Amino acid sequence: MKTLLFAVIVSCLTTVSTLAGTEMIISRGGESFDMQGWVVSYEGGFFCKQPNLNYELQSYDHRAKVLLSATGNNEFALRLAMLRHGLYSIAGNWQRGAECQYVEVASVRRDD
């Protein structure tokens, strides 16, 4: 039982320290956006429940992340980017939702 409890505590501390170093990039909304990074799945969160937010872009050093919203071909391109684990350039425009800010994706380009 002590081993299980220890494993749970270590896991929680590791997650908290990882999340503590991650910051969301914010904007006033309507501004253009262009950033390189890795596309990962966004499973939703307690702070942002905007529709079509299925992905996030993480910077090289994993210290900054941006929520991404896309439909149609851009959504398909984000899905492929997430599955292929490559470095991508994402361009679009900042949008302000009711609970959070995100980027409406206009283009997805593989860089590596």
PDB file of C-alpha atoms in Angstrom:
ATOM      1  CA  MET A   1       0.000   0.000   0.000  1.00  0.00           C
ATOM      2  CA  LYS A   2       2.836   2.410   0.830  1.00  0.00           C
ATOM      3  CA  THR A   3       4.445   1.701  -2.555  1.00  0.00           C
ATOM      4  CA  LEU A   4       1.222   2.544  -4.378  1.00  0.00           C
ATOM      5  CA  LEU A   5       0.748   5.725  -2.367  1.00  0.00           C
ATOM      6  CA  PHE A   6       4.348   6.760  -3.045  1.00  0.00           C
ATOM      7  CA  ALA A   7       3.885   6.148  -6.802  1.00  0.00           C
ATOM      8  CA  VAL A   8       0.725   8.278  -6.865  1.00  0.00           C
ATOM      9  CA  ILE A   9       2.409  11.138  -4.986  1.00  0.00           C
ATOM     10  CA  VAL A  10       5.453  11.118  -7.281  1.00  0.00           C
ATOM     11  CA  SER A  11       3.202  11.069 -10.342  1.00  0.00           C
ATOM     12  CA  CYS A  12       1.209  14.050  -9.066  1.00  0.00           C
ATOM     13  CA  LEU A  13       4.320  16.053  -8.232  1.00  0.00           C
ATOM     14  CA  THR A  14       5.782  15.388 -11.684  1.00  0.00           C
ATOM     15  CA  THR A  15       2.572  16.530 -13.373  1.00  0.00           C
ATOM     16  CA  VAL A  16       2.339  19.688 -11.254  1.00  0.00           C
ATOM     17  CA  SER A  17       5.945  20.678 -11.973  1.00  0.00           C
ATOM     18  CA  THR A  18       5.439  20.129 -15.700  1.00  0.00           C
ATOM     19  CA  LEU A  19       2.268  22.199 -15.762  1.00  0.00           C
ATOM     20  CA  ALA A  20       3.805  24.948 -13.660  1.00  0.00           C
ATOM     21  CA  GLY A  21       6.363  25.680 -16.389  1.00  0.00           C
ATOM     22  CA  THR A  22       3.753  25.795 -19.167  1.00  0.00           C
ATOM     23  CA  GLU A  23       2.233  29.136 -19.934  1.00  0.00           C
ATOM     24  CA  MET A  24      -0.612  29.981 -22.253  1.00  0.00           C
ATOM     25  CA  ILE A  25       0.132  32.700 -24.792  1.00  0.00           C
ATOM     26  CA  ILE A  26      -2.589  35.322 -24.868  1.00  0.00           C
ATOM     27  CA  SER A  27      -3.558  38.155 -27.187  1.00  0.00           C
ATOM     28  CA  ARG A  28      -6.165  40.887 -27.415  1.00  0.00           C
ATOM     29  CA  GLY A  29      -7.981  39.020 -30.191  1.00  0.00           C
ATOM     30  CA  GLY A  30      -8.139  39.633 -33.946  1.00  0.00           C
ATOM     31  CA  GLU A  31      -4.347  39.790 -34.318  1.00  0.00           C
ATOM     32  CA  SER A  32      -2.538  37.548 -36.765  1.00  0.00           C
ATOM     33  CA  PHE A  33      -0.698  34.518 -35.414  1.00  0.00           C
ATOM     34  CA  ASP A  34       2.258  32.509 -36.747  1.00  0.00           C
ATOM     35  CA  MET A  35       4.245  30.040 -34.630  1.00  0.00           C
ATOM     36  CA  GLN A  36       6.277  26.848 -34.984  1.00  0.00           C
ATOM     37  CA  GLY A  37       5.878  23.885 -32.705  1.00  0.00           C
ATOM     38  CA  TRP A  38       4.338  20.481 -32.183  1.00  0.00           C
ATOM     39  CA  VAL A  39       0.629  19.830 -32.520  1.00  0.00           C
ATOM     40  CA  VAL A  40      -0.828  17.768 -29.680  1.00  0.00           C
ATOM     41  CA  SER A  41      -4.330  16.724 -28.736  1.00  0.00           C
ATOM     42  CA  TYR A  42      -6.313  19.011 -26.458  1.00  0.00           C
ATOM     43  CA  GLU A  43      -8.698  16.971 -24.369  1.00  0.00           C
ATOM     44  CA  GLY A  44     -10.554  19.970 -23.048  1.00  0.00           C
ATOM     45  CA  GLY A  45     -10.057  21.562 -19.740  1.00  0.00           C
ATOM     46  CA  PHE A  46     -11.725  23.180 -16.837  1.00  0.00           C
ATOM     47  CA  PHE A  47     -10.963  26.679 -18.103  1.00  0.00           C
ATOM     48  CA  CYS A  48     -11.911  26.474 -21.801  1.00  0.00           C
ATOM     49  CA  LYS A  49     -14.913  24.773 -23.303  1.00  0.00           C
ATOM     50  CA  GLN A  50     -15.001  26.454 -26.731  1.00  0.00           C
ATOM     51  CA  PRO A  51     -16.319  24.236 -29.562  1.00  0.00           C
ATOM     52  CA  ASN A  52     -13.775  22.905 -32.115  1.00  0.00           C
ATOM     53  CA  LEU A  53     -10.810  23.221 -29.720  1.00  0.00           C
ATOM     54  CA  ASN A  54      -9.285  19.817 -30.308  1.00  0.00           C
ATOM     55  CA  TYR A  55      -5.580  20.671 -30.591  1.00  0.00           C
ATOM     56  CA  GLU A  56      -2.893  22.815 -29.067  1.00  0.00           C
ATOM     57  CA  LEU A  57       0.461  23.987 -30.373  1.00  0.00           C
ATOM     58  CA  GLN A  58       3.429  23.550 -28.024  1.00  0.00           C
ATOM     59  CA  SER A  59       6.586  25.584 -28.522  1.00  0.00           C
ATOM     60  CA  TYR A  60      10.080  24.082 -28.980  1.00  0.00           C
ATOM     61  CA  ASP A  61      10.857  24.210 -25.284  1.00  0.00           C
ATOM     62  CA  HIS A  62       7.323  23.144 -24.249  1.00  0.00           C
ATOM     63  CA  ARG A  63       7.030  26.292 -22.114  1.00  0.00           C
ATOM     64  CA  ALA A  64       4.296  27.934 -24.191  1.00  0.00           C
ATOM     65  CA  LYS A  65       1.133  26.538 -25.684  1.00  0.00           C
ATOM     66  CA  VAL A  66      -1.686  27.884 -27.813  1.00  0.00           C
ATOM     67  CA  LEU A  67      -5.161  26.427 -28.214  1.00  0.00           C
ATOM     68  CA  LEU A  68      -6.112  25.773 -31.846  1.00  0.00           C
ATOM     69  CA  SER A  69      -9.520  25.727 -33.503  1.00  0.00           C
ATOM     70  CA  ALA A  70     -10.080  24.530 -37.059  1.00  0.00           C
ATOM     71  CA  THR A  71     -12.692  23.062 -39.362  1.00  0.00           C
ATOM     72  CA  GLY A  72     -12.602  21.249 -42.707  1.00  0.00           C
ATOM     73  CA  ASN A  73      -9.213  20.831 -44.370  1.00  0.00           C
ATOM     74  CA  ASN A  74      -7.383  22.671 -41.598  1.00  0.00           C
ATOM     75  CA  GLU A  75      -8.827  20.333 -38.978  1.00  0.00           C
ATOM     76  CA  PHE A  76      -7.679  17.354 -41.058  1.00  0.00           C
ATOM     77  CA  ALA A  77      -4.203  18.916 -41.413  1.00  0.00           C
ATOM     78  CA  LEU A  78      -3.976  19.420 -37.633  1.00  0.00           C
ATOM     79  CA  ARG A  79      -4.973  15.792 -37.080  1.00  0.00           C
ATOM     80  CA  LEU A  80      -2.209  14.623 -39.434  1.00  0.00           C
ATOM     81  CA  ALA A  81       0.282  16.963 -37.745  1.00  0.00           C
ATOM     82  CA  MET A  82      -0.579  15.476 -34.367  1.00  0.00           C
ATOM     83  CA  LEU A  83      -0.265  11.894 -35.639  1.00  0.00           C
ATOM     84  CA  ARG A  84       3.031  12.499 -37.483  1.00  0.00           C
ATOM     85  CA  HIS A  85       4.742  14.218 -34.503  1.00  0.00           C
ATOM     86  CA  GLY A  86       6.683  16.641 -36.700  1.00  0.00           C
ATOM     87  CA  LEU A  87       7.520  20.302 -36.439  1.00  0.00           C
ATOM     88  CA  TYR A  88       4.818  22.521 -37.980  1.00  0.00           C
ATOM     89  CA  SER A  89       4.165  26.189 -38.658  1.00  0.00           C
ATOM     90  CA  ILE A  90       0.639  27.238 -37.804  1.00  0.00           C
ATOM     91  CA  ALA A  91      -0.818  30.515 -39.039  1.00  0.00           C
ATOM     92  CA  GLY A  92      -4.175  32.063 -38.247  1.00  0.00           C
ATOM     93  CA  ASN A  93      -5.909  34.741 -36.199  1.00  0.00           C
ATOM     94  CA  TRP A  94      -6.429  35.132 -32.483  1.00  0.00           C
ATOM     95  CA  GLN A  95     -10.026  34.795 -31.324  1.00  0.00           C
ATOM     96  CA  ARG A  96     -11.540  35.583 -27.958  1.00  0.00           C
ATOM     97  CA  GLY A  97     -14.072  33.047 -26.699  1.00  0.00           C
ATOM     98  CA  ALA A  98     -16.322  33.354 -23.691  1.00  0.00           C
ATOM     99  CA  GLU A  99     -13.821  31.568 -21.433  1.00  0.00           C
ATOM    100  CA  CYS A 100     -10.473  31.658 -23.224  1.00  0.00           C
ATOM    101  CA  GLN A 101      -8.428  32.785 -26.210  1.00  0.00           C
ATOM    102  CA  TYR A 102      -7.498  30.548 -29.118  1.00  0.00           C
ATOM    103  CA  VAL A 103      -6.207  30.672 -32.675  1.00  0.00           C
ATOM    104  CA  GLU A 104      -8.541  30.074 -35.614  1.00  0.00           C
ATOM    105  CA  VAL A 105      -6.193  28.160 -37.922  1.00  0.00           C
ATOM    106  CA  ALA A 106      -5.767  29.422 -41.488  1.00  0.00           C
ATOM    107  CA  SER A 107      -2.841  27.203 -42.570  1.00  0.00           C
ATOM    108  CA  VAL A 108      -0.766  24.249 -41.400  1.00  0.00           C
ATOM    109  CA  ARG A 109       2.706  23.668 -42.902  1.00  0.00           C
ATOM    110  CA  ARG A 110       5.214  20.930 -42.077  1.00  0.00           C
ATOM    111  CA  ASP A 111       8.708  22.339 -41.432  1.00  0.00           C
ATOM    112  CA  ASP A 112      10.995  19.363 -40.984  1.00  0.00           C
TER     113      ASP A 112
END
